[in-house]
Amino acid sequence: MLQRYSFFRIFVPKLILIMKIIKWGFIGCGEVTEKKSGPAFNEIEGSQIEAVMSRSEQKACSYAERHGVPKYYTDAQKLIDDPDVNAVYIATPPSSHATFAIMAMKAGKPVYVEKPLAASYDDCARVNRISEQTGVPCFVAYYRRLLPYFLKVKDIVESGTIGKPVNIQVRFAVPPRELDYEGGNLPWRLQPDIAGGGYFYDLAPHQLDLLQWMFGVIIEARGYKDNRGGFYEAEDTVSACFRFENGLPGSGSWCFVAHESAREDRIEIIGDKGLVSFSVFDYAPIVLHTSEGTQTITVPNPPYVQFPLIKNVVRHLQGLGVCDCTSLSATPVNWAMDRILGKF
């Protein structure tokens, strides 16, 4: 099993030509580009948004006007072929990630893709194969790796403050959302052919990526899923066990039809000298338990949470640094999720 992942450590694609100004073309202009990522692209020196694309002309035009983007398209290929665009940001639902990423890389243009990398492990492998063949890098928006909040958690673990990690526990529970009750008008996140699964496939990637970033790849994973609420066909409850390459065991439970009183967003890293607890989505204060007592740590994040990672990607493309948040490092997340959901 470890051999299958040796590829993730060996191949790191690099651009032969170093670009000075990164001129981005956005494929997709939904909510994530409005609040988490979009504004950051123009805030970084040497980076600017050149064009945006949506199948809806009205949506593309509106986004371009509101954000001062020079061009807009309704055809992804035309955006990719635009000579003024030299890098592509893909912010569409996961089922189209691989297709658009491959189109861009074959055109010689590096890619920054929203998470998860694709709607399946097999599609991730396709992306990696094209990236290797073309030498064009593909980066994935696992931006939590570079947020101060999670860098603090990693520092606590690596400093030995909690001793040797002996177990990992992930617990996540939320009530149904208003849209979940709409039956025939479900959001794309609840359509497995588009999202790869239900809310688990949308939210668990951030949790699993953080853990693999800290402890290495997951080499064994098994899970059980069910639909307990009956609001839609996709799974709404998942339980899993997994093991990292260093032997560390972990478990997780995800419930998207919980009562409000059961709401929870927590990961616990248990060590032989203490425990650190933190959230992934709420950014609740980090809680550290050791023999010296309990400490609560508050770490603020930047206004645009994707800013640090996008800056890292831009610096990589400018030859001023290295971004390791590549499609290769993101692929084990899809492998683990597909194993947990019993896809293979």
Short mmCIF file of C-alpha atoms in Angstrom, two decimals, residues 34-260:
data_model
loop_
_atom_site.label_atom_id
_atom_site.label_comp_id
_atom_site.label_asym_id
_atom_site.label_seq_id
_atom_site.Cartn_x
_atom_site.Cartn_y
_atom_site.Cartn_z
CA GLU A 34 -17.04 36.09 -3.74
CA LYS A 35 -16.09 35.52 -0.11
CA LYS A 36 -13.06 33.27 0.28
CA SER A 37 -10.81 33.46 -2.74
CA GLY A 38 -11.68 35.94 -5.48
CA PRO A 39 -10.63 39.22 -3.83
CA ALA A 40 -7.29 37.72 -2.77
CA PHE A 41 -6.10 37.26 -6.37
CA ASN A 42 -5.97 41.04 -6.89
CA GLU A 43 -4.49 41.72 -3.44
CA ILE A 44 -1.27 39.83 -4.16
CA GLU A 45 1.62 41.57 -5.89
CA GLY A 46 2.15 40.20 -9.38
CA SER A 47 -1.31 38.67 -9.56
CA GLN A 48 -4.46 39.92 -11.26
CA ILE A 49 -7.80 38.61 -12.51
CA GLU A 50 -7.93 38.87 -16.28
CA ALA A 51 -11.16 37.03 -17.16
CA VAL A 52 -14.06 35.12 -15.65
CA MET A 53 -16.33 32.44 -17.10
CA SER A 54 -19.81 31.17 -16.24
CA ARG A 55 -22.34 29.29 -18.36
CA SER A 56 -24.71 32.10 -17.40
CA GLU A 57 -23.77 35.24 -19.34
CA GLN A 58 -25.66 37.38 -16.87
CA LYS A 59 -23.72 35.90 -13.94
CA ALA A 60 -20.36 36.23 -15.69
CA CYS A 61 -21.08 39.81 -16.76
CA SER A 62 -22.27 40.78 -13.28
CA TYR A 63 -19.19 39.32 -11.61
CA ALA A 64 -16.86 41.06 -14.06
CA GLU A 65 -18.55 44.43 -13.55
CA ARG A 66 -18.65 44.18 -9.76
CA HIS A 67 -15.02 43.12 -9.43
CA GLY A 68 -13.45 45.12 -12.24
CA VAL A 69 -12.52 42.08 -14.34
CA PRO A 70 -11.67 43.08 -17.95
CA LYS A 71 -13.26 40.12 -19.75
CA TYR A 72 -15.95 37.51 -19.29
CA TYR A 73 -16.85 34.32 -21.17
CA THR A 74 -19.56 31.66 -21.29
CA ASP A 75 -17.22 29.07 -22.83
CA ALA A 76 -14.40 27.56 -20.74
CA GLN A 77 -12.25 26.72 -23.77
CA LYS A 78 -12.35 30.34 -24.96
CA LEU A 79 -11.18 31.54 -21.57
CA ILE A 80 -8.36 28.99 -21.55
CA ASP A 81 -7.35 30.02 -25.08
CA ASP A 82 -7.27 33.72 -24.17
CA PRO A 83 -3.61 34.77 -24.72
CA ASP A 84 -3.89 37.26 -21.85
CA VAL A 85 -4.73 34.45 -19.40
CA ASN A 86 -1.70 32.47 -18.23
CA ALA A 87 -3.17 30.64 -15.19
CA VAL A 88 -6.60 29.18 -14.49
CA TYR A 89 -8.63 29.02 -11.28
CA ILE A 90 -11.33 26.34 -11.34
CA ALA A 91 -14.22 27.06 -8.97
CA THR A 92 -16.91 24.76 -10.35
CA PRO A 93 -18.53 21.68 -8.74
CA PRO A 94 -16.10 18.73 -8.44
CA SER A 95 -17.44 16.66 -11.36
CA SER A 96 -15.94 19.13 -13.85
CA HIS A 97 -12.65 19.78 -12.05
CA ALA A 98 -10.66 17.11 -13.86
CA THR A 99 -11.97 18.07 -17.30
CA PHE A 100 -11.20 21.77 -16.94
CA ALA A 101 -7.84 21.13 -15.23
CA ILE A 102 -6.74 18.83 -18.03
CA MET A 103 -7.89 21.33 -20.68
CA ALA A 104 -5.86 24.09 -19.05
CA MET A 105 -2.72 22.01 -18.48
CA LYS A 106 -2.74 20.78 -22.08
CA ALA A 107 -2.81 24.45 -23.07
CA GLY A 108 0.30 24.97 -20.93
CA LYS A 109 -1.48 26.94 -18.22
CA PRO A 110 -1.06 26.10 -14.52
CA VAL A 111 -4.19 25.42 -12.52
CA TYR A 112 -5.52 26.23 -9.06
CA VAL A 113 -8.52 23.98 -8.30
CA GLU A 114 -11.10 24.19 -5.56
CA LYS A 115 -11.27 21.20 -3.23
CA PRO A 116 -11.74 18.32 -3.52
CA LEU A 117 -9.46 17.89 -6.51
CA ALA A 118 -12.13 15.81 -8.27
CA ALA A 119 -15.29 13.80 -7.68
CA SER A 120 -13.36 10.52 -7.50
CA TYR A 121 -9.91 9.09 -6.89
CA ASP A 122 -9.75 7.90 -10.52
CA ASP A 123 -10.27 11.44 -11.80
CA CYS A 124 -7.49 12.65 -9.50
CA ALA A 125 -5.18 10.10 -11.10
CA ARG A 126 -6.08 11.47 -14.55
CA VAL A 127 -5.18 15.00 -13.45
CA ASN A 128 -1.84 13.85 -12.03
CA ARG A 129 -1.00 11.92 -15.19
CA ILE A 130 -1.54 14.98 -17.40
CA SER A 131 0.37 17.21 -15.00
CA GLU A 132 3.31 14.80 -15.20
CA GLN A 133 3.14 14.54 -18.98
CA THR A 134 2.92 18.28 -19.59
CA GLY A 135 5.11 19.46 -16.73
CA VAL A 136 2.39 21.99 -15.87
CA PRO A 137 1.52 22.18 -12.15
CA CYS A 138 -1.91 21.77 -10.64
CA PHE A 139 -2.53 23.23 -7.19
CA VAL A 140 -5.51 22.51 -4.93
CA ALA A 141 -7.28 24.93 -2.57
CA TYR A 142 -6.56 23.18 0.72
CA TYR A 143 -5.93 26.64 2.11
CA ARG A 144 -6.23 25.66 5.75
CA ARG A 145 -2.68 24.32 5.61
CA LEU A 146 -1.36 27.89 5.57
CA LEU A 147 -3.80 29.56 7.95
CA PRO A 148 -2.23 30.75 11.23
CA TYR A 149 -4.86 28.83 13.24
CA PHE A 150 -3.83 25.43 11.87
CA LEU A 151 -0.14 26.26 11.75
CA LYS A 152 -0.44 26.77 15.52
CA VAL A 153 -2.06 23.35 15.94
CA LYS A 154 0.72 21.75 13.90
CA ASP A 155 3.36 23.55 15.96
CA ILE A 156 1.80 22.23 19.19
CA VAL A 157 1.94 18.67 17.86
CA GLU A 158 5.45 18.89 16.39
CA SER A 159 6.90 20.63 19.46
CA GLY A 160 6.07 17.58 21.58
CA THR A 161 3.77 19.56 23.87
CA ILE A 162 1.25 16.70 23.94
CA GLY A 163 3.93 14.04 23.63
CA LYS A 164 3.70 11.26 21.08
CA PRO A 165 0.34 11.26 19.23
CA VAL A 166 -1.47 8.00 19.92
CA ASN A 167 -4.96 8.55 18.51
CA ILE A 168 -6.98 10.93 16.34
CA GLN A 169 -10.72 11.55 16.67
CA VAL A 170 -12.85 13.57 14.25
CA ARG A 171 -16.38 14.55 15.29
CA PHE A 172 -18.69 16.61 13.13
CA ALA A 173 -22.46 17.04 13.47
CA VAL A 174 -24.82 19.68 12.12
CA PRO A 175 -28.60 19.97 11.62
CA PRO A 176 -30.10 19.80 8.12
CA ARG A 177 -29.94 22.98 6.08
CA GLU A 178 -33.05 24.69 4.72
CA LEU A 179 -32.23 23.57 1.17
CA ASP A 180 -32.11 19.93 2.29
CA TYR A 181 -35.88 19.87 2.63
CA GLU A 182 -36.56 20.94 -0.95
CA GLY A 183 -36.52 17.47 -2.52
CA GLY A 184 -36.45 18.06 -6.27
CA ASN A 185 -34.41 21.25 -5.98
CA LEU A 186 -31.42 19.98 -4.03
CA PRO A 187 -28.09 21.84 -4.05
CA TRP A 188 -25.31 20.30 -6.15
CA ARG A 189 -23.48 19.26 -2.97
CA LEU A 190 -26.18 16.63 -2.43
CA GLN A 191 -25.98 15.21 -5.95
CA PRO A 192 -23.28 12.49 -5.94
CA ASP A 193 -22.84 12.54 -9.72
CA ILE A 194 -21.78 16.19 -9.42
CA ALA A 195 -20.20 16.37 -5.96
CA GLY A 196 -18.81 12.84 -5.57
CA GLY A 197 -21.08 12.17 -2.59
CA GLY A 198 -23.14 14.19 -0.13
CA TYR A 199 -21.99 16.76 2.41
CA PHE A 200 -19.29 14.32 3.55
CA TYR A 201 -17.53 14.67 0.20
CA ASP A 202 -17.81 18.45 0.43
CA LEU A 203 -16.65 19.02 4.03
CA ALA A 204 -14.53 16.03 5.09
CA PRO A 205 -11.77 16.86 2.55
CA HIS A 206 -10.60 19.79 4.65
CA GLN A 207 -10.44 17.64 7.79
CA LEU A 208 -8.69 14.71 6.12
CA ASP A 209 -6.24 16.93 4.27
CA LEU A 210 -5.22 18.69 7.49
CA LEU A 211 -4.60 15.37 9.22
CA GLN A 212 -2.57 13.96 6.33
CA TRP A 213 -0.61 17.22 6.17
CA MET A 214 0.33 16.69 9.82
CA PHE A 215 0.70 12.91 10.03
CA GLY A 216 1.33 11.58 6.52
CA VAL A 217 -0.95 9.75 4.14
CA ILE A 218 -3.75 7.46 5.21
CA ILE A 219 -2.92 3.97 3.97
CA GLU A 220 -5.95 2.13 5.34
CA ALA A 221 -9.53 3.35 5.54
CA ARG A 222 -12.91 1.74 6.06
CA GLY A 223 -16.29 3.25 6.65
CA TYR A 224 -20.01 2.82 7.05
CA LYS A 225 -22.57 5.18 5.58
CA ASP A 226 -26.32 5.52 5.72
CA ASN A 227 -29.14 7.92 5.05
CA ARG A 228 -30.93 8.41 8.37
CA GLY A 229 -32.90 11.57 7.67
CA GLY A 230 -34.50 10.59 4.39
CA PHE A 231 -34.32 14.09 2.91
CA TYR A 232 -32.23 13.08 -0.10
CA GLU A 233 -30.54 10.00 -1.60
CA ALA A 234 -26.93 10.78 -0.69
CA GLU A 235 -25.49 9.55 2.61
CA ASP A 236 -26.15 11.87 5.55
CA THR A 237 -24.28 9.91 8.24
CA VAL A 238 -20.78 8.41 8.00
CA SER A 239 -18.51 6.61 10.46
CA ALA A 240 -14.94 5.64 9.63
CA CYS A 241 -11.71 4.19 10.91
CA PHE A 242 -8.35 4.88 9.29
CA ARG A 243 -4.61 4.44 9.80
CA PHE A 244 -1.75 6.70 8.78
CA GLU A 245 1.51 5.51 7.24
CA ASN A 246 3.30 5.93 10.59
CA GLY A 247 0.84 3.51 12.20
CA LEU A 248 -1.22 6.17 14.01
CA PRO A 249 -4.90 5.10 14.16
CA GLY A 250 -7.84 7.44 13.86
CA SER A 251 -11.60 7.50 13.63
CA GLY A 252 -14.29 9.90 12.55
CA SER A 253 -18.03 10.45 12.61
CA TRP A 254 -19.99 12.83 10.43
CA CYS A 255 -23.71 13.51 10.79
CA PHE A 256 -25.58 16.07 8.69
CA VAL A 257 -29.05 15.46 10.17
CA ALA A 258 -28.25 15.98 13.84
CA HIS A 259 -30.36 17.90 16.34
CA GLU A 260 -29.16 21.43 17.05
#
